Amino acid sequence: MGKPTDGKLDKNPVTAEGRGQAASSVQKLARWLAVLSPFVRPWRALSLERKFLLTATLAIVLSMVTLGYWVEKRIRVGWIQGMAETGALYLEGFLAHHVQTLENSRILPAASQIEIQNLLSNTRLGNRVAIIKIWGLDGNLIYSTNNSDSHEKLHGGYIDRIKDGQVVVDDDTDDHASELKSINITPRLIEIYAPIYKMNSNNIIAIGEFYEYDKFLISEIKSVKYGTWFLIFNVSIIIIVLLHIIVSKTGKTIGDQQELLEANFARAAELAKRNNALRRAADRARLNATVLNETYLASIGADIHDGPIQVLSLMMLKLPDAKADATQPDDLGMVRKDLEPLIQQTLADLRNLSAGLVLPEVENLSPMETIDLAITRHEHQTGTMVLRNLEDLPERVSRAIRVCAYRVVQEALNNSYKHAGGQGQRVSARRNGKMLEIVVTDIGTAPTLQRHHPARSAKLGLQGMDSRVRALRGSLTIARLVNGGTEVRAILPVRS
């Protein structure tokens, strides 16, 4: 039959199997987390210093254990190989003259077999060697002191290495356990395969195998192993102690520096808090000073109006009049005629000064209404016309900002009237982000109107405008236009 035509029949089992595997993985992860959770909580409670010490100690211990195991293994292999080569040379000295007949024959004479057997009987060699075997270069067994099966075959890999002059060591005698048990040999033995050379030549005539007791080797290896582990243990302890001292001192230094940083941060935060409070107090004092300044100016204007102006007006009334029918004016009439123009000029100047000092009530006015009021009063006082463009102004700003805007427009229009005859006067104001921008311009084509001390009054007026604006963290720029006019641009913060 063909394969199913419905694709769902193929996909659903795979999907279900995948979901099952995912669920199984999640469950295994949950079990691991549950097992590790009792260890994670205490670990998180430890300080950074203790975490580092524990981690470093564990890493050092694992490293030293690995190093010790590797060194022990290398020492064991080296010792076994070295002793095997020494034993092979030692044994060859005993066997070489007994097996010289194997150069031309594969059978060892009976006399040679007896002599080899006697080598292991009550001799120093017999205390170290349990069994001796003679193999041909083809891998067939020629002779064995324990009468082993003559059908045994030597491993081909061993033969190739031995023909190259190598000594082969095999300390795994499990595959000969039954053979050793049959001759009542229970200790572990080391199998050593070595080439046997023809006398006074480098020609290999046979392969000698002997089983050497490992008790001598084991005692030597144990001595070296214990010495190696003792050295590694002491080095590990020294490293851990030095690391603990360094980490403890470093942790103390870091702790002291952290406490110092925290103290400095606390002091900096306190200073920042005080500076912020002082800045707010300075801002409030600055705004209050601006308002109080206007109050003082209004008070001075009122005092001028109620004091000198009234006294000069009374003087005008008390001056004697010249007689209308007199053909020659008397002395009093001449005095009135001389003093009256001076008194009238003084009254006019004082009235203008008083009117400029007294600020109209702007408490309930919006910024647009405040600026428009300054323009309107200037038009009434000078008889000139001022173009205005007031758009997109904020609904509410602080009283200090409104007072400053009024004074800037007032002073700029007065300067325009004095120096440009009020020609081309224009006031524009708009909101630019968080700033209120006021621009007063003229065309500067009319002749300058003469006033008392014009340069000095203009200089003082510009300085006053700049001081007012800067006191509110604003900026004032005055520029000469291409057409000869002047532009006064004031930028004030909406929130001050």
Coordinates of C-alpha atoms in Angstrom, one line a residue:
M1 CA 0.0 0.0 0.0
G2 CA 1.1 3.6 -0.6
K3 CA 1.8 6.2 2.1
P4 CA -1.0 8.0 3.7
T5 CA -2.3 11.0 1.6
D6 CA -3.4 13.0 4.6
G7 CA -0.5 15.2 5.8
K8 CA -2.0 15.4 9.3
L9 CA -1.6 11.7 9.8
D10 CA 2.2 12.1 9.3
K11 CA 2.7 15.3 11.4
N12 CA 0.5 14.7 14.5
P13 CA 2.6 11.8 15.9
V14 CA 5.8 13.7 15.5
T15 CA 4.3 16.7 17.1
A16 CA 3.0 14.7 20.0
E17 CA 6.4 13.0 20.4
G18 CA 8.2 16.4 20.3
R19 CA 5.8 17.8 23.0
G20 CA 6.4 14.8 25.1
Q21 CA 10.2 15.2 24.9
A22 CA 9.9 18.9 25.7
A23 CA 7.7 18.1 28.8
S24 CA 10.2 15.5 29.9
S25 CA 13.1 18.0 29.6
V26 CA 11.1 20.6 31.6
Q27 CA 10.4 18.0 34.3
K28 CA 14.1 17.0 34.4
L29 CA 15.1 20.7 34.7
A30 CA 12.6 21.2 37.5
R31 CA 13.9 18.2 39.4
W32 CA 17.5 19.5 39.1
L33 CA 16.4 22.9 40.3
A34 CA 14.6 21.3 43.2
V35 CA 17.8 19.4 44.1
L36 CA 20.1 22.5 43.8
S37 CA 17.7 24.9 45.6
P38 CA 19.0 24.0 49.1
F39 CA 22.5 24.8 48.0
V40 CA 21.6 28.0 46.0
R41 CA 20.0 29.8 49.0
P42 CA 23.1 29.6 51.3
W43 CA 25.4 30.4 48.4
R44 CA 23.5 33.6 47.7
A45 CA 23.7 34.6 51.4
L46 CA 27.5 34.4 51.3
S47 CA 29.6 37.5 50.9
L48 CA 31.6 38.1 47.7
E49 CA 34.8 37.3 49.5
R50 CA 33.6 34.0 50.8
K51 CA 32.2 33.1 47.4
F52 CA 35.5 33.7 45.7
L53 CA 37.4 31.8 48.4
L54 CA 35.2 28.8 48.1
T55 CA 35.3 28.8 44.3
A56 CA 39.0 29.3 44.2
T57 CA 39.6 26.6 46.8
L58 CA 37.4 24.1 44.9
A59 CA 39.2 24.9 41.7
I60 CA 42.6 24.5 43.3
V61 CA 41.6 21.2 44.9
L62 CA 40.3 19.8 41.7
S63 CA 43.3 21.0 39.8
M64 CA 45.7 19.5 42.3
V65 CA 43.9 16.2 42.4
T66 CA 43.9 16.0 38.6
L67 CA 47.6 17.0 38.6
G68 CA 48.4 14.4 41.3
Y69 CA 46.6 11.6 39.4
W70 CA 48.4 12.5 36.2
V71 CA 51.8 12.7 37.8
E72 CA 51.2 9.4 39.7
K73 CA 50.2 7.7 36.5
R74 CA 53.2 9.0 34.6
I75 CA 55.5 8.0 37.4
R76 CA 54.0 4.5 37.5
V77 CA 54.4 4.1 33.8
G78 CA 57.9 5.5 33.8
W79 CA 59.0 3.3 36.7
I80 CA 57.4 0.2 35.2
Q81 CA 59.0 0.8 31.9
G82 CA 62.4 1.6 33.4
M83 CA 62.5 -1.4 35.7
A84 CA 61.3 -3.6 32.9
E85 CA 64.1 -2.6 30.7
T86 CA 66.6 -3.0 33.5
G87 CA 65.1 -6.5 34.3
A88 CA 65.2 -7.4 30.6
L89 CA 68.9 -6.6 30.4
Y90 CA 69.5 -8.5 33.7
L91 CA 67.6 -11.5 32.5
E92 CA 69.2 -11.5 29.1
G93 CA 72.6 -11.9 30.8
F94 CA 71.3 -15.2 32.3
L95 CA 69.4 -16.5 29.3
A96 CA 71.5 -15.4 26.3
H97 CA 74.1 -18.3 26.4
H98 CA 71.3 -20.9 27.0
V99 CA 69.3 -20.1 23.8
Q100 CA 72.1 -19.5 21.2
T101 CA 71.0 -22.8 19.5
L102 CA 67.7 -21.1 18.5
E103 CA 69.6 -19.3 15.8
N104 CA 69.4 -22.4 13.6
S105 CA 66.7 -24.5 15.3
R106 CA 63.2 -23.9 16.8
I107 CA 63.8 -26.5 19.5
L108 CA 65.5 -25.7 22.8
P109 CA 67.9 -28.5 24.0
A110 CA 66.8 -30.4 27.2
A111 CA 70.0 -29.4 28.9
S112 CA 69.3 -25.7 28.3
Q113 CA 65.7 -26.1 29.5
I114 CA 67.0 -27.7 32.8
E115 CA 69.5 -24.9 33.2
I116 CA 66.8 -22.2 32.7
Q117 CA 64.5 -24.0 35.1
N118 CA 67.3 -24.0 37.7
L119 CA 67.6 -20.2 37.4
L120 CA 64.3 -19.9 39.3
S121 CA 65.1 -22.4 42.0
N122 CA 66.4 -20.9 45.2
T123 CA 68.2 -18.0 43.5
R124 CA 68.0 -14.2 43.7
L125 CA 66.5 -14.2 40.2
G126 CA 63.8 -16.6 41.4
N127 CA 62.8 -14.1 44.1
R128 CA 62.0 -11.6 41.4
V129 CA 60.8 -13.7 38.5
A130 CA 58.0 -16.2 38.6
I131 CA 57.9 -17.6 35.0
I132 CA 60.2 -17.5 32.0
K133 CA 59.0 -18.2 28.5
I134 CA 60.9 -18.4 25.2
W135 CA 59.1 -17.4 22.0
G136 CA 60.2 -17.8 18.4
L137 CA 60.2 -14.8 16.1
D138 CA 57.1 -16.3 14.4
G139 CA 55.2 -16.0 17.7
N140 CA 55.1 -19.7 18.6
L141 CA 56.0 -20.8 22.1
I142 CA 59.3 -22.7 22.3
Y143 CA 59.7 -23.1 26.1
S144 CA 58.0 -22.2 29.4
T145 CA 59.1 -22.9 32.9
N146 CA 55.5 -23.7 33.9
N147 CA 54.8 -26.1 31.0
S148 CA 52.3 -23.8 29.3
D149 CA 50.3 -24.8 26.3
S150 CA 52.6 -25.1 23.3
H151 CA 49.8 -23.9 21.0
E152 CA 49.9 -20.4 22.5
K153 CA 50.5 -17.6 20.0
L154 CA 52.2 -14.3 20.8
H155 CA 50.4 -11.2 19.8
G156 CA 51.5 -9.8 16.4
G157 CA 51.7 -6.3 17.6
Y158 CA 54.1 -7.3 20.4
I159 CA 56.3 -9.2 17.8
D160 CA 56.7 -6.1 15.6
R161 CA 57.7 -3.9 18.5
I162 CA 60.1 -6.4 19.9
K163 CA 61.8 -6.9 16.5
D164 CA 62.4 -3.1 16.6
G165 CA 64.3 -3.6 19.8
Q166 CA 61.6 -2.4 22.2
V167 CA 60.8 -3.8 25.6
V168 CA 57.0 -4.4 26.0
V169 CA 55.4 -4.2 29.4
D170 CA 51.9 -5.5 30.3
D171 CA 50.8 -5.2 33.9
D172 CA 47.4 -6.7 33.3
T173 CA 47.7 -10.4 33.9
D174 CA 44.0 -11.1 34.3
D175 CA 44.0 -13.1 31.0
H176 CA 46.6 -15.5 32.6
A177 CA 44.8 -15.8 36.0
S178 CA 44.0 -19.5 35.5
E179 CA 47.5 -20.3 34.4
L180 CA 49.0 -18.5 37.4
K181 CA 46.5 -20.2 39.7
S182 CA 47.5 -23.6 38.5
I183 CA 51.0 -23.1 39.8
N184 CA 49.9 -21.5 43.0
I185 CA 51.0 -17.9 42.2
T186 CA 48.6 -15.3 43.6
P187 CA 50.5 -12.0 43.7
R188 CA 50.2 -9.5 40.8
L189 CA 52.8 -10.0 38.2
I190 CA 54.1 -7.8 35.4
E191 CA 54.6 -9.3 32.0
I192 CA 57.8 -8.2 30.3
Y193 CA 58.6 -9.1 26.7
A194 CA 62.2 -8.4 25.6
P195 CA 64.4 -9.4 22.6
I196 CA 67.2 -12.0 23.0
Y197 CA 70.2 -11.2 20.9
K198 CA 72.8 -13.5 19.4
M199 CA 76.1 -13.3 21.3
N200 CA 78.3 -10.4 20.2
S201 CA 75.8 -9.2 17.6
N202 CA 72.6 -7.2 17.1
N203 CA 70.6 -10.1 15.6
I204 CA 67.5 -11.1 17.5
I205 CA 67.2 -14.9 17.7
A206 CA 64.2 -15.2 20.1
I207 CA 61.8 -13.4 22.3
G208 CA 62.0 -13.7 26.1
E209 CA 59.0 -13.3 28.3
F210 CA 59.2 -13.3 32.1
Y211 CA 56.7 -12.6 34.8
E212 CA 58.2 -10.4 37.5
Y213 CA 56.8 -9.9 40.9
D214 CA 55.5 -6.4 41.3
K215 CA 56.0 -6.2 45.1
F216 CA 59.3 -4.5 44.7
L217 CA 58.0 -2.1 42.1
I218 CA 54.8 -1.4 44.1
S219 CA 56.8 -0.5 47.2
E220 CA 58.9 2.0 45.1
I221 CA 55.8 3.4 43.4
K222 CA 54.0 3.8 46.7
S223 CA 57.0 5.6 48.2
V224 CA 57.1 8.0 45.2
K225 CA 53.3 8.3 45.1
Y226 CA 53.1 9.3 48.8
G227 CA 55.9 11.7 48.4
T228 CA 54.1 13.3 45.3
W229 CA 50.8 13.6 47.1
F230 CA 52.4 15.0 50.2
L231 CA 54.1 17.6 48.1
I232 CA 50.9 18.4 46.1
F233 CA 48.9 18.7 49.4
N234 CA 51.4 21.0 51.0
V235 CA 51.6 23.2 47.8
S236 CA 47.8 23.3 47.7
I237 CA 47.6 24.3 51.4
I238 CA 50.2 27.1 50.8
I239 CA 48.4 28.4 47.7
I240 CA 45.0 28.4 49.5
V241 CA 46.4 30.1 52.6
L242 CA 48.2 32.8 50.5
L243 CA 45.0 33.2 48.4
H244 CA 43.0 33.6 51.6
I245 CA 45.3 36.2 52.9
I246 CA 45.4 38.2 49.7
V247 CA 41.6 38.0 49.3
S248 CA 41.0 38.9 52.9
K249 CA 43.3 42.0 52.6
T250 CA 41.7 42.9 49.2
G251 CA 38.2 42.4 50.6
K252 CA 39.1 44.6 53.6
T253 CA 40.5 47.3 51.2
I254 CA 37.5 47.1 49.0
G255 CA 35.2 47.3 52.0
D256 CA 37.0 50.3 53.3
Q257 CA 36.9 52.0 49.9
Q258 CA 33.2 51.1 49.6
E259 CA 32.4 52.6 53.0
L260 CA 34.4 55.7 52.0
L261 CA 32.6 55.9 48.7
E262 CA 29.2 55.6 50.4
A263 CA 30.2 58.3 52.9
N264 CA 31.4 60.5 50.1
F265 CA 28.2 59.8 48.2
A266 CA 26.1 60.6 51.2
R267 CA 28.0 63.9 51.8
A268 CA 27.7 64.7 48.1
A269 CA 24.0 64.0 48.2
E270 CA 23.6 66.2 51.3
L271 CA 25.6 69.0 49.7
A272 CA 23.6 68.7 46.5
K273 CA 20.4 68.8 48.6
R274 CA 21.7 71.9 50.4
N275 CA 22.9 73.5 47.2
N276 CA 19.5 72.8 45.7
A277 CA 17.8 74.4 48.7
L278 CA 20.1 77.4 48.5
R279 CA 19.5 77.7 44.8
R280 CA 15.7 77.7 45.3
A281 CA 16.2 80.2 48.1
A282 CA 18.3 82.4 45.9
D283 CA 15.7 82.1 43.1
R284 CA 13.0 83.1 45.5
A285 CA 15.1 86.0 46.8
R286 CA 15.9 87.1 43.3
L287 CA 12.2 87.1 42.3
N288 CA 11.2 88.8 45.5
A289 CA 13.9 91.4 44.9
T290 CA 12.5 92.1 41.4
V291 CA 9.0 92.5 42.8
L292 CA 10.3 94.6 45.7
N293 CA 12.3 96.8 43.3
E294 CA 9.1 97.5 41.4
T295 CA 7.3 98.3 44.6
Y296 CA 10.1 100.7 45.6
L297 CA 10.0 102.3 42.2
A298 CA 6.3 102.8 42.4
S299 CA 6.7 104.2 45.9
I300 CA 9.4 106.6 44.7
G301 CA 7.1 107.6 41.8
A302 CA 4.2 108.3 44.2
D303 CA 6.5 110.3 46.5
I304 CA 7.6 112.4 43.6
H305 CA 4.0 113.0 42.5
D306 CA 2.8 113.8 46.0
G307 CA 5.9 115.8 47.1
P308 CA 8.0 117.9 44.6
I309 CA 5.3 118.1 41.9
Q310 CA 2.7 119.4 44.4
V311 CA 5.2 121.9 45.8
L312 CA 6.1 123.2 42.4
S313 CA 2.5 123.4 41.4
L314 CA 1.9 125.5 44.6
M315 CA 4.8 127.7 43.7
M316 CA 3.3 128.4 40.3
L317 CA 0.1 129.5 41.9
K318 CA 1.9 131.8 44.3
L319 CA 4.0 133.6 41.7
P320 CA 2.7 137.2 41.3
D321 CA 0.9 137.9 38.0
A322 CA 2.1 140.8 35.8
K323 CA -0.5 143.6 35.6
A324 CA -2.3 143.6 32.3
D325 CA -2.7 147.4 32.0
A326 CA 0.9 148.2 33.0
T327 CA 3.0 149.8 30.3
Q328 CA 6.1 148.8 32.1
P329 CA 6.3 145.4 33.8
D330 CA 7.3 145.5 37.4
D331 CA 10.0 143.5 39.0
L332 CA 7.7 140.7 40.2
G333 CA 6.2 140.3 36.8
M334 CA 9.7 139.9 35.4
V335 CA 10.5 137.2 38.0
R336 CA 7.3 135.2 37.1
K337 CA 8.1 135.5 33.5
D338 CA 11.6 134.2 34.1
L339 CA 10.7 131.4 36.5
E340 CA 7.5 130.1 34.9
P341 CA 9.2 128.3 31.9
L342 CA 11.7 126.6 34.2
I343 CA 9.1 125.5 36.7
Q344 CA 6.9 124.1 33.9
Q345 CA 9.8 122.2 32.4
T346 CA 10.7 120.8 35.8
L347 CA 7.1 119.8 36.4
A348 CA 7.0 118.0 33.0
D349 CA 10.1 116.1 33.7
L350 CA 9.0 115.1 37.2
R351 CA 5.6 114.0 35.8
N352 CA 7.3 111.9 33.1
L353 CA 9.6 110.4 35.7
S354 CA 6.8 109.6 38.1
A355 CA 4.7 108.1 35.3
G356 CA 7.7 105.8 34.3
L357 CA 8.3 104.7 37.8
V358 CA 4.8 103.8 38.7
L359 CA 4.0 100.3 37.4
P360 CA 0.4 99.6 36.5
E361 CA -1.3 96.6 38.3
V362 CA -0.3 93.4 36.4
E363 CA -1.3 90.9 39.1
N364 CA -4.3 89.6 37.2
L365 CA -3.0 90.1 33.6
S366 CA -1.8 87.5 31.2
P367 CA 1.6 87.9 29.5
M368 CA -0.2 89.0 26.3
E369 CA -2.2 91.6 28.2
T370 CA 0.8 92.8 30.1
I371 CA 2.8 93.4 26.9
D372 CA -0.2 95.0 25.1
L373 CA -0.7 97.3 28.1
A374 CA 3.0 98.6 27.8
I375 CA 2.5 99.2 24.1
T376 CA -0.8 101.0 24.6
R377 CA 0.6 103.3 27.3
H378 CA 3.5 104.2 25.1
E379 CA 1.2 105.1 22.2
H380 CA -0.9 107.3 24.5
Q381 CA 2.1 109.1 26.0
T382 CA 4.0 109.6 22.7
G383 CA 1.2 109.8 20.1
T384 CA 2.9 107.2 18.0
M385 CA 1.7 103.9 16.6
V386 CA 3.3 100.6 17.4
L387 CA 2.7 97.5 15.3
R388 CA 2.3 94.4 17.4
N389 CA 2.4 90.6 16.8
L390 CA 1.6 88.7 19.9
E391 CA 0.9 85.0 19.3
D392 CA 1.2 81.6 21.0
L393 CA 2.0 83.1 24.4
P394 CA 1.6 81.1 27.6
E395 CA -1.5 81.7 29.7
R396 CA 0.3 82.1 33.0
V397 CA 3.8 83.1 34.1
S398 CA 5.2 84.4 37.3
R399 CA 4.6 88.0 38.2
A400 CA 8.4 88.7 38.0
I401 CA 8.4 87.6 34.4
R402 CA 5.4 89.8 33.5
V403 CA 7.0 92.8 35.2
C404 CA 10.3 92.2 33.4
A405 CA 8.5 91.9 30.1
Y406 CA 6.6 95.1 30.7
R407 CA 9.8 97.0 31.6
V408 CA 11.7 95.6 28.6
V409 CA 9.0 96.7 26.2
Q410 CA 8.6 100.1 27.9
E411 CA 12.3 100.9 27.8
A412 CA 12.9 99.6 24.3
L413 CA 9.9 101.7 22.9
N414 CA 11.1 104.7 24.9
N415 CA 14.6 104.4 23.3
S416 CA 13.0 103.9 19.9
Y417 CA 11.0 107.1 20.4
K418 CA 14.1 109.1 21.6
H419 CA 16.5 107.9 19.0
A420 CA 14.4 107.0 16.0
G421 CA 11.4 109.3 16.5
G422 CA 9.1 106.3 16.9
Q423 CA 9.3 105.4 13.2
G424 CA 8.6 101.8 12.3
Q425 CA 8.1 100.7 15.9
R426 CA 7.2 97.0 16.1
V427 CA 6.8 94.6 19.0
S428 CA 6.5 90.8 18.5
A429 CA 6.3 88.1 21.2
R430 CA 6.1 84.4 21.0
R431 CA 6.7 81.2 23.0
N432 CA 9.9 79.3 21.9
G433 CA 9.9 76.0 23.8
K434 CA 10.4 76.9 27.4
M435 CA 11.3 80.5 26.7
L436 CA 9.4 83.7 26.1
E437 CA 10.9 85.7 23.2
I438 CA 10.2 89.5 22.9
V439 CA 11.5 91.5 20.0
V440 CA 11.3 95.3 19.7
T441 CA 12.5 96.9 16.4
D442 CA 12.4 100.3 14.6
I443 CA 13.6 101.6 11.2
G444 CA 15.7 104.3 12.6
T445 CA 15.2 106.8 9.7
A446 CA 13.7 109.8 11.7
P447 CA 15.9 112.5 13.3
T448 CA 16.8 111.9 16.9
L449 CA 14.7 113.8 19.4
Q450 CA 16.8 115.8 21.9
R451 CA 16.4 115.1 25.6
H452 CA 18.3 116.0 28.7
H453 CA 21.5 113.8 28.9
P454 CA 20.4 111.4 26.2
A455 CA 23.5 109.3 26.1
R456 CA 23.6 108.8 29.8
S457 CA 19.9 108.0 30.1
A458 CA 20.1 105.5 27.2
K459 CA 23.1 103.8 28.8
L460 CA 21.4 103.5 32.2
G461 CA 18.2 102.2 30.5
L462 CA 20.1 99.5 28.6
Q463 CA 21.9 98.5 31.8
G464 CA 18.6 98.3 33.7
M465 CA 17.1 96.1 31.0
D466 CA 20.1 93.8 30.9
S467 CA 20.1 93.5 34.7
R468 CA 16.4 92.7 34.9
V469 CA 16.6 90.0 32.2
R470 CA 19.8 88.4 33.6
A471 CA 18.3 88.4 37.1
L472 CA 15.6 86.0 35.8
R473 CA 18.2 83.8 34.0
G474 CA 17.3 85.2 30.6
S475 CA 19.4 86.9 27.9
L476 CA 19.2 90.4 26.2
T477 CA 20.8 91.2 22.8
I478 CA 20.8 94.6 21.0
A479 CA 21.7 94.6 17.3
R480 CA 21.9 97.2 14.5
L481 CA 19.7 96.3 11.5
V482 CA 20.7 96.7 7.8
N483 CA 18.1 99.5 7.3
G484 CA 19.7 101.5 10.1
G485 CA 17.2 100.5 12.8
T486 CA 17.7 98.7 16.1
E487 CA 16.5 95.4 17.3
V488 CA 16.2 94.6 21.0
R489 CA 15.7 90.8 21.7
A490 CA 14.9 89.6 25.2
I491 CA 14.5 85.9 26.0
L492 CA 12.9 85.0 29.3
P493 CA 12.2 81.6 30.9
V494 CA 8.5 80.7 31.0
R495 CA 9.1 79.2 34.5
S496 CA 11.5 81.0 36.7

